[in-house]
């Protein structure tokens, strides 16, 4: 028997867009949106920037005005987490005991901040930044120019570091790898980011993992594996995201570091789809990816909703990511894991940089533009088309950017 309802588990960026898309695509049944947080769906990027700095109210991060949910006739249940997926019954059990039957289920449960398994991460003064409430606690903790240690030199760690410096805090970033954002960008971009943060007064402790955090009177001390010690008043753990796939695993849905989905966002269970930070896709050449980005959460949430209504098309993520740090706007596209080489084009006049990742055949597979918004469209086009490029021309700032693309005949010669 039809339940005449679609349930969306998770009220983040992906879940919010999925619920809205169901209505915009003409679905007339019940749309039930279950969110574990007390807040309506909101965007996460401002949490490490304007909201953390106190330049914007936390409410400003909301996806839409509060009355939008009633206007769209979406049953948004704030603060009500799903606790069990009953696949055979096509129903979701919630924390308050309610059972929600569904015709289709969209898993947009996102993830939670990963906490490293080292002593001291539970001490007062140690924070993560994932939710709106996390941002407000951290903002209060950083008031008055505290000493901040950021564990993790990825996007979230670097954005927190930049915001904290602009708040007057002393900042040390601790990164186990020998370069920043090593999993996200090629070496040339990592070097740019390191120079940017050092120029803004951040100390970088590279190439050593965290051994433990310990109390040092009212303050904290971080002990690194190479015996370096970093004093701090506040610590932020920015070491990645743990996908919230526990309910899916318990229900027997195929997972591997997140819920496995196909190009239509379908999981291994009938009528169950997944999108956003919890979803793991298989790209060309069998590469599996789970994308933690604002753009993917929105786009895949929309794609999953359309697929649930039988209106889907194969979802092909672009890998688009953006970040703001100090006066640098960083925009990237594609998948650096596919790159065999990096072509760099410094843009000294705007304190910027272009970086293009090339595969073994010289084709563009990823790109990063820093303070170069007018070049982003060209880079995106090259990556989308896997254009064959001349790295030596790319590096020449006196040559028009477009001339780096080889003619089709030359590309196949």
CSV table of C-alpha atoms in Angstrom, one decimal:
chain,number,residue,atom,x,y,z
A,1,UNK,CA,0.0,0.0,0.0
A,2,UNK,CA,1.3,3.4,-0.9
A,3,UNK,CA,2.3,5.7,2.0
A,4,UNK,CA,1.9,8.7,-0.2
A,5,UNK,CA,4.9,10.2,1.5
A,6,UNK,CA,8.6,10.8,1.0
A,7,UNK,CA,10.8,11.0,4.1
A,8,UNK,CA,14.1,12.9,4.1
A,9,UNK,CA,16.5,12.0,6.9
A,10,UNK,CA,18.8,14.9,7.7
A,11,UNK,CA,18.0,18.6,7.5
A,12,UNK,CA,21.2,20.0,6.3
A,13,UNK,CA,22.1,21.5,2.9
A,14,UNK,CA,21.4,18.3,1.0
A,15,UNK,CA,18.2,17.5,2.9
A,16,UNK,CA,16.8,21.0,2.6
A,17,UNK,CA,17.3,21.1,-1.1
A,18,UNK,CA,16.0,17.6,-1.5
A,19,UNK,CA,12.7,18.5,0.3
A,20,UNK,CA,12.3,21.7,-1.6
A,21,UNK,CA,13.0,20.0,-5.0
A,22,UNK,CA,10.3,17.4,-4.3
A,23,UNK,CA,7.7,20.2,-4.2
A,24,UNK,CA,9.2,22.1,-7.1
A,25,UNK,CA,9.0,19.0,-9.2
A,26,UNK,CA,5.3,18.6,-8.5
A,27,UNK,CA,5.2,16.0,-5.9
A,28,UNK,CA,1.9,16.2,-4.1
A,29,UNK,CA,2.3,13.7,-1.2
A,30,UNK,CA,3.6,14.3,2.2
A,31,UNK,CA,7.2,15.5,2.5
A,32,UNK,CA,8.6,14.8,5.9
A,33,UNK,CA,12.0,16.3,6.8
A,34,UNK,CA,13.6,14.9,10.0
A,35,UNK,CA,16.4,17.0,11.5
A,36,UNK,CA,18.4,16.1,14.5
A,37,UNK,CA,19.4,19.8,15.2
A,38,UNK,CA,17.0,22.3,16.6
A,39,UNK,CA,17.6,24.6,13.7
A,40,UNK,CA,16.0,24.7,10.2
A,41,UNK,CA,18.4,23.8,7.4
A,42,UNK,CA,21.3,26.2,7.0
A,43,UNK,CA,24.5,26.7,5.0
A,44,UNK,CA,27.7,25.6,6.8
A,45,UNK,CA,30.3,27.8,5.0
A,46,UNK,CA,29.5,31.0,7.0
A,47,UNK,CA,30.1,29.1,10.3
A,48,UNK,CA,33.9,29.3,9.9
A,49,UNK,CA,33.8,32.8,8.5
A,50,UNK,CA,31.3,35.6,9.2
A,51,UNK,CA,29.3,33.7,11.9
A,52,UNK,CA,32.4,32.7,13.8
A,53,UNK,CA,33.8,36.2,13.5
A,54,UNK,CA,30.6,37.8,14.8
A,55,UNK,CA,30.1,39.7,11.6
A,56,UNK,CA,26.9,37.8,10.9
A,57,UNK,CA,24.1,36.4,13.0
A,58,UNK,CA,23.8,32.6,13.0
A,59,UNK,CA,20.2,33.0,11.7
A,60,UNK,CA,21.7,34.5,8.5
A,61,UNK,CA,23.0,31.1,7.4
A,62,UNK,CA,19.4,29.7,7.0
A,63,UNK,CA,18.7,28.3,3.6
A,64,UNK,CA,15.4,30.1,3.4
A,65,UNK,CA,13.1,32.2,5.6
A,66,UNK,CA,11.4,30.4,8.4
A,67,UNK,CA,7.9,30.5,6.7
A,68,UNK,CA,9.2,28.8,3.6
A,69,UNK,CA,8.6,25.3,5.0
A,70,UNK,CA,4.9,26.0,5.7
A,71,UNK,CA,4.6,27.7,2.3
A,72,UNK,CA,5.9,24.6,0.6
A,73,UNK,CA,3.8,22.3,2.9
A,74,UNK,CA,6.9,20.5,4.1
A,75,UNK,CA,6.6,18.8,7.5
A,76,UNK,CA,9.8,19.9,9.0
A,77,UNK,CA,10.5,18.2,12.4
A,78,UNK,CA,13.2,20.1,14.1
A,79,UNK,CA,15.2,18.3,16.8
A,80,UNK,CA,13.7,14.9,15.8
A,81,UNK,CA,16.4,12.4,14.8
A,82,UNK,CA,15.8,9.1,13.0
A,83,UNK,CA,16.8,6.1,15.0
A,84,UNK,CA,16.0,3.1,12.8
A,85,UNK,CA,15.4,2.4,9.1
A,86,UNK,CA,12.9,-0.4,8.6
A,87,UNK,CA,13.6,-1.2,5.0
A,88,UNK,CA,11.2,-4.2,4.7
A,89,UNK,CA,8.3,-2.1,6.1
A,90,UNK,CA,9.4,1.1,4.2
A,91,UNK,CA,9.3,3.1,7.4
A,92,UNK,CA,11.6,5.3,9.5
A,93,UNK,CA,11.4,5.2,13.3
A,94,UNK,CA,12.1,8.5,15.0
A,95,UNK,CA,13.5,9.2,18.5
A,96,UNK,CA,10.1,10.1,19.9
A,97,UNK,CA,8.7,6.7,18.8
A,98,UNK,CA,6.8,7.9,15.7
A,99,UNK,CA,7.0,5.7,12.7
A,100,UNK,CA,7.0,7.4,9.3
A,101,UNK,CA,6.0,5.2,6.4
A,102,UNK,CA,7.5,6.2,3.0
A,103,UNK,CA,7.3,5.5,-0.7
A,104,UNK,CA,10.8,6.8,-1.1
A,105,UNK,CA,13.5,7.6,1.5
A,106,UNK,CA,16.2,10.1,1.0
A,107,UNK,CA,19.3,9.8,3.3
A,108,UNK,CA,20.9,13.2,3.7
A,109,UNK,CA,22.3,12.5,7.2
A,110,UNK,CA,25.6,14.2,6.5
A,111,UNK,CA,28.4,13.6,9.0
A,112,UNK,CA,30.0,14.7,12.2
A,113,UNK,CA,33.4,16.1,13.0
A,114,UNK,CA,36.0,13.4,13.4
A,115,UNK,CA,37.8,13.3,16.7
A,116,UNK,CA,41.3,11.8,16.7
A,117,UNK,CA,41.8,8.9,19.1
A,118,UNK,CA,44.4,10.7,21.3
A,119,UNK,CA,44.3,11.5,25.0
A,120,UNK,CA,42.9,14.9,25.9
A,121,UNK,CA,40.4,15.6,23.2
A,122,UNK,CA,37.6,15.7,25.8
A,123,UNK,CA,39.3,18.5,27.9
A,124,UNK,CA,37.5,21.8,28.4
A,125,UNK,CA,38.7,24.2,25.7
A,126,UNK,CA,38.8,21.6,22.9
A,127,UNK,CA,36.3,22.2,20.1
A,128,UNK,CA,35.1,21.0,16.8
A,129,UNK,CA,33.3,23.1,14.2
A,130,UNK,CA,30.4,21.4,12.3
A,131,UNK,CA,27.1,22.9,13.6
A,132,UNK,CA,25.7,26.3,14.2
A,133,UNK,CA,25.9,25.6,18.0
A,134,UNK,CA,29.6,24.6,17.6
A,135,UNK,CA,30.3,28.0,15.9
A,136,UNK,CA,28.6,30.0,18.7
A,137,UNK,CA,30.6,28.1,21.4
A,138,UNK,CA,33.8,28.6,19.6
A,139,UNK,CA,33.1,32.3,18.9
A,140,UNK,CA,32.7,32.8,22.6
A,141,UNK,CA,35.8,30.8,23.5
A,142,UNK,CA,38.0,32.9,21.1
A,143,UNK,CA,36.8,36.3,22.4
A,144,UNK,CA,39.6,38.5,23.8
A,145,UNK,CA,42.4,37.3,21.5
A,146,UNK,CA,43.1,33.8,22.8
A,147,UNK,CA,45.9,31.5,21.7
A,148,UNK,CA,44.4,29.0,19.3
A,149,UNK,CA,45.8,25.7,18.1
A,150,UNK,CA,44.1,24.2,15.0
A,151,UNK,CA,44.7,20.5,14.5
A,152,UNK,CA,44.4,19.8,10.8
A,153,UNK,CA,45.5,21.9,7.8
A,154,UNK,CA,42.6,21.2,5.5
A,155,UNK,CA,39.9,23.7,4.4
A,156,UNK,CA,38.0,23.9,7.7
A,157,UNK,CA,41.2,24.3,9.7
A,158,UNK,CA,42.6,27.0,7.5
A,159,UNK,CA,39.3,28.9,7.4
A,160,UNK,CA,39.1,28.9,11.2
A,161,UNK,CA,42.8,29.9,11.4
A,162,UNK,CA,42.2,32.9,9.1
A,163,UNK,CA,39.1,34.0,11.0
A,164,UNK,CA,40.8,33.7,14.3
A,165,UNK,CA,43.7,35.8,13.2
A,166,UNK,CA,41.3,38.5,12.0
A,167,UNK,CA,39.8,38.3,15.5
A,168,UNK,CA,43.2,39.0,17.0
A,169,UNK,CA,44.1,35.5,18.2
A,170,UNK,CA,47.5,34.0,18.0
A,171,UNK,CA,47.2,30.9,15.8
A,172,UNK,CA,49.2,27.7,15.3
A,173,UNK,CA,48.1,25.1,12.7
A,174,UNK,CA,49.3,21.6,13.3
A,175,UNK,CA,49.3,19.3,10.2
A,176,UNK,CA,50.5,15.8,10.1
A,177,UNK,CA,51.3,15.9,6.4
A,178,UNK,CA,54.2,17.8,4.9
A,179,UNK,CA,51.9,20.3,3.2
A,180,UNK,CA,48.5,21.9,3.6
A,181,UNK,CA,45.3,20.5,2.0
A,182,UNK,CA,47.4,17.6,0.7
A,183,UNK,CA,44.3,15.6,-0.2
A,184,UNK,CA,42.5,18.5,-1.9
A,185,UNK,CA,45.0,20.5,-3.9
A,186,UNK,CA,48.3,20.0,-5.7
A,187,UNK,CA,51.7,21.1,-4.2
A,188,UNK,CA,51.8,24.5,-5.8
A,189,UNK,CA,48.5,25.5,-4.2
A,190,UNK,CA,49.6,24.1,-0.8
A,191,UNK,CA,52.7,26.3,-1.0
A,192,UNK,CA,50.6,29.3,-1.8
A,193,UNK,CA,48.4,28.6,1.2
A,194,UNK,CA,51.4,28.2,3.5
A,195,UNK,CA,52.8,31.5,2.4
A,196,UNK,CA,49.4,33.2,2.8
A,197,UNK,CA,49.0,32.0,6.4
A,198,UNK,CA,52.6,32.7,7.4
A,199,UNK,CA,52.3,36.2,6.0
A,200,UNK,CA,49.2,36.7,8.2
A,201,UNK,CA,51.1,35.6,11.3
A,202,UNK,CA,50.1,32.0,11.6
A,203,UNK,CA,52.6,29.5,12.9
A,204,UNK,CA,52.6,26.2,10.9
A,205,UNK,CA,53.7,23.0,12.6
A,206,UNK,CA,54.0,20.6,9.7
A,207,UNK,CA,55.0,17.0,9.4
A,208,UNK,CA,54.1,15.8,12.9
A,209,UNK,CA,51.0,14.2,14.2
A,210,UNK,CA,49.2,15.0,17.5
A,211,UNK,CA,50.3,12.7,20.4
A,212,UNK,CA,48.1,14.1,23.1
A,213,UNK,CA,46.5,17.2,24.6
A,214,UNK,CA,47.1,17.9,28.2
A,215,UNK,CA,46.1,20.5,30.8
A,216,UNK,CA,48.7,23.1,31.6
A,217,UNK,CA,47.2,25.0,34.5
A,218,UNK,CA,44.1,26.8,33.2
A,219,UNK,CA,45.5,26.5,29.6
A,220,UNK,CA,46.3,23.6,27.3
A,221,UNK,CA,49.4,22.1,25.8
A,222,UNK,CA,49.5,20.0,22.6
A,223,UNK,CA,52.3,17.4,22.5
A,224,UNK,CA,53.4,16.4,19.0
A,225,UNK,CA,54.9,13.1,17.8
A,226,UNK,CA,58.2,14.8,17.3
A,227,UNK,CA,58.2,16.1,20.9
A,228,UNK,CA,57.3,19.7,19.9
A,229,UNK,CA,54.9,21.4,22.3
A,230,UNK,CA,52.3,24.0,21.4
A,231,UNK,CA,50.7,26.1,24.1
A,232,UNK,CA,47.1,27.1,23.6
A,233,UNK,CA,44.0,28.5,25.3
A,234,UNK,CA,41.6,27.0,22.8
A,235,UNK,CA,42.0,24.0,20.5
A,236,UNK,CA,40.0,23.2,17.3
A,237,UNK,CA,40.0,19.7,15.9
A,238,UNK,CA,39.7,20.0,12.1
A,239,UNK,CA,40.7,16.5,11.0
A,240,UNK,CA,37.9,15.5,8.8
A,241,UNK,CA,34.3,14.3,8.8
A,242,UNK,CA,32.9,10.9,9.9
A,243,UNK,CA,29.9,10.1,7.7
A,244,UNK,CA,26.7,9.4,9.6
A,245,UNK,CA,25.9,6.1,7.9
A,246,UNK,CA,25.2,4.0,11.1
A,247,UNK,CA,21.5,3.7,10.4
A,248,UNK,CA,22.1,2.6,6.9
A,249,UNK,CA,24.6,0.0,8.0
A,250,UNK,CA,22.3,-1.3,10.6
A,251,UNK,CA,19.6,-1.6,8.0
A,252,UNK,CA,21.8,-3.7,5.7
A,253,UNK,CA,22.4,-1.0,3.1
A,254,UNK,CA,25.7,-1.2,1.4
A,255,UNK,CA,28.2,1.2,2.9
A,256,UNK,CA,32.0,1.9,2.5
A,257,UNK,CA,32.9,5.1,4.3
A,258,UNK,CA,29.4,6.3,3.6
A,259,UNK,CA,26.3,5.1,1.8
A,260,UNK,CA,27.2,3.7,-1.7
A,261,UNK,CA,25.1,5.1,-4.4
A,262,UNK,CA,25.0,4.9,-8.2
A,263,UNK,CA,24.7,7.7,-10.7
A,264,UNK,CA,21.0,8.1,-9.9
A,265,UNK,CA,21.8,8.4,-6.1
A,266,UNK,CA,20.2,5.0,-5.5
A,267,UNK,CA,21.5,2.9,-2.6
A,268,UNK,CA,21.4,-0.9,-2.5
A,269,UNK,CA,18.0,-0.8,-0.8
A,270,UNK,CA,14.8,-0.4,-2.8
A,271,UNK,CA,13.4,3.1,-2.9
A,272,UNK,CA,16.3,4.5,-0.8
A,273,UNK,CA,18.5,7.3,-2.1
A,274,UNK,CA,21.4,9.2,-0.5
A,275,UNK,CA,23.0,12.5,-1.1
A,276,UNK,CA,25.5,15.0,0.3
A,277,UNK,CA,28.3,14.3,2.8
A,278,UNK,CA,27.1,10.8,3.5
A,279,UNK,CA,27.0,9.5,-0.1
A,280,UNK,CA,29.8,7.7,-1.8
A,281,UNK,CA,29.9,7.8,-5.6
A,282,UNK,CA,31.9,5.8,-8.1
A,283,UNK,CA,33.4,8.0,-10.8
A,284,UNK,CA,35.1,7.0,-14.0
A,285,UNK,CA,37.9,4.5,-13.7
A,286,UNK,CA,36.3,3.1,-10.6
A,287,UNK,CA,37.4,6.0,-8.3
A,288,UNK,CA,35.1,6.2,-5.3
A,289,UNK,CA,34.6,9.7,-3.8
A,290,UNK,CA,32.6,11.2,-0.9
A,291,UNK,CA,32.4,14.9,-1.5
A,292,UNK,CA,32.2,17.3,1.5
A,293,UNK,CA,31.2,20.6,-0.2
A,294,UNK,CA,28.4,23.1,-0.3
A,295,UNK,CA,28.0,22.7,-4.0
A,296,UNK,CA,27.8,18.9,-4.0
A,297,UNK,CA,25.3,18.9,-1.1
A,298,UNK,CA,23.0,21.1,-3.0
A,299,UNK,CA,23.4,19.6,-6.4
A,300,UNK,CA,23.2,16.0,-5.2
A,301,UNK,CA,20.3,16.7,-2.9
A,302,UNK,CA,18.4,18.0,-6.0
A,303,UNK,CA,19.5,15.1,-8.1
A,304,UNK,CA,18.3,12.5,-5.5
A,305,UNK,CA,14.9,14.1,-5.2
A,306,UNK,CA,14.4,14.1,-8.9
A,307,UNK,CA,15.5,10.5,-9.1
A,308,UNK,CA,13.0,9.5,-6.3
A,309,UNK,CA,10.3,11.0,-8.5
A,310,UNK,CA,11.4,9.1,-11.6
A,311,UNK,CA,12.6,12.4,-13.2
A,312,UNK,CA,16.3,11.7,-12.6
A,313,UNK,CA,19.3,12.0,-14.8
A,314,UNK,CA,22.8,10.7,-14.1
A,315,UNK,CA,24.5,12.9,-11.6
A,316,UNK,CA,28.0,13.9,-12.5
A,317,UNK,CA,29.7,15.9,-9.7
A,318,UNK,CA,32.1,18.7,-10.8
A,319,UNK,CA,34.1,18.6,-7.6
A,320,UNK,CA,33.6,22.3,-7.2
A,321,UNK,CA,34.8,23.8,-3.9
A,322,UNK,CA,35.4,27.3,-2.7
A,323,UNK,CA,37.1,28.9,0.3
A,324,UNK,CA,37.7,32.4,1.6
A,325,UNK,CA,40.9,33.0,3.7
A,326,UNK,CA,42.0,36.6,4.4
A,327,UNK,CA,41.8,38.4,1.1
A,328,UNK,CA,42.1,35.2,-1.0
A,329,UNK,CA,39.1,33.8,-2.8
A,330,UNK,CA,39.9,30.1,-3.7
A,331,UNK,CA,37.8,28.3,-6.3
A,332,UNK,CA,38.5,24.8,-7.4
A,333,UNK,CA,37.0,22.2,-9.7
A,334,UNK,CA,37.6,18.6,-10.7
A,335,UNK,CA,39.5,15.8,-8.9
A,336,UNK,CA,43.1,16.3,-8.1
A,337,UNK,CA,43.5,12.6,-7.4
A,338,UNK,CA,43.5,12.1,-11.2
A,339,UNK,CA,46.3,14.5,-11.8
A,340,UNK,CA,49.9,13.3,-12.7
A,341,UNK,CA,51.3,16.8,-13.0
A,342,UNK,CA,50.6,20.4,-12.0
A,343,UNK,CA,50.9,23.5,-14.3
A,344,UNK,CA,51.2,26.8,-12.4
A,345,UNK,CA,50.5,30.4,-13.5
A,346,UNK,CA,51.3,33.0,-10.9
A,347,UNK,CA,49.2,36.2,-11.0
A,348,UNK,CA,51.4,38.6,-9.1
A,349,UNK,CA,49.3,41.7,-9.8
A,350,UNK,CA,46.4,40.3,-7.9
A,351,UNK,CA,48.3,38.1,-5.4
A,352,UNK,CA,46.7,35.2,-7.2
A,353,UNK,CA,47.5,31.9,-8.8
A,354,UNK,CA,46.1,29.5,-11.4
A,355,UNK,CA,46.9,25.8,-10.9
A,356,UNK,CA,45.8,23.1,-13.4
A,357,UNK,CA,46.1,19.4,-12.7
A,358,UNK,CA,47.0,17.4,-15.9
A,359,UNK,CA,46.7,13.7,-16.4
A,360,UNK,CA,49.4,11.6,-18.0
A,361,UNK,CA,48.1,12.6,-21.5
A,362,UNK,CA,48.2,16.3,-20.6
A,363,UNK,CA,44.4,16.7,-20.2
A,364,UNK,CA,42.9,19.0,-17.6
A,365,UNK,CA,41.4,17.0,-14.7
A,366,UNK,CA,41.4,19.6,-11.9
A,367,UNK,CA,42.0,23.3,-11.5
A,368,UNK,CA,42.3,25.9,-8.8
A,369,UNK,CA,41.9,29.7,-9.2
A,370,UNK,CA,43.0,32.1,-6.5
A,371,UNK,CA,41.9,35.7,-6.8
A,372,UNK,CA,41.2,35.0,-10.4
A,373,UNK,CA,37.4,34.9,-10.8
A,374,UNK,CA,37.4,36.0,-14.4
A,375,UNK,CA,39.5,32.8,-15.3
A,376,UNK,CA,37.2,30.3,-13.5
A,377,UNK,CA,34.9,29.8,-16.4
A,378,UNK,CA,37.7,28.9,-18.7
A,379,UNK,CA,39.2,26.5,-16.1
A,380,UNK,CA,35.8,24.8,-15.6
A,381,UNK,CA,35.3,24.4,-19.3
A,382,UNK,CA,38.8,22.8,-19.7
A,383,UNK,CA,38.1,20.3,-16.9
A,384,UNK,CA,34.6,19.5,-18.1
A,385,UNK,CA,36.0,18.8,-21.6
A,386,UNK,CA,39.2,17.2,-20.4
A,387,UNK,CA,41.0,19.6,-22.7
A,388,UNK,CA,44.6,18.9,-23.7
A,389,UNK,CA,46.8,21.7,-22.6
A,390,UNK,CA,50.4,23.0,-23.1
A,391,UNK,CA,51.8,23.4,-19.6
A,392,UNK,CA,54.6,25.6,-20.8
A,393,UNK,CA,52.1,28.1,-22.3
A,394,UNK,CA,50.0,27.9,-19.1
A,395,UNK,CA,52.9,29.1,-17.1
A,396,UNK,CA,53.6,32.1,-19.3
A,397,UNK,CA,51.8,35.1,-17.9
A,398,UNK,CA,52.5,37.0,-21.2
A,399,UNK,CA,50.5,34.5,-23.2
A,400,UNK,CA,46.6,34.7,-23.2
A,401,UNK,CA,45.2,31.9,-21.1
A,402,UNK,CA,43.1,30.5,-23.9
A,403,UNK,CA,46.2,29.8,-26.1
A,404,UNK,CA,47.3,27.1,-23.7
A,405,UNK,CA,44.7,24.7,-25.2
A,406,UNK,CA,46.1,22.6,-27.9
A,407,UNK,CA,44.3,22.2,-31.2
A,408,UNK,CA,42.5,18.9,-31.6
A,409,UNK,CA,44.9,17.7,-34.2
A,410,UNK,CA,47.9,18.4,-32.0
A,411,UNK,CA,46.2,16.8,-29.0
A,412,UNK,CA,45.9,13.5,-30.8
A,413,UNK,CA,49.2,13.6,-32.7
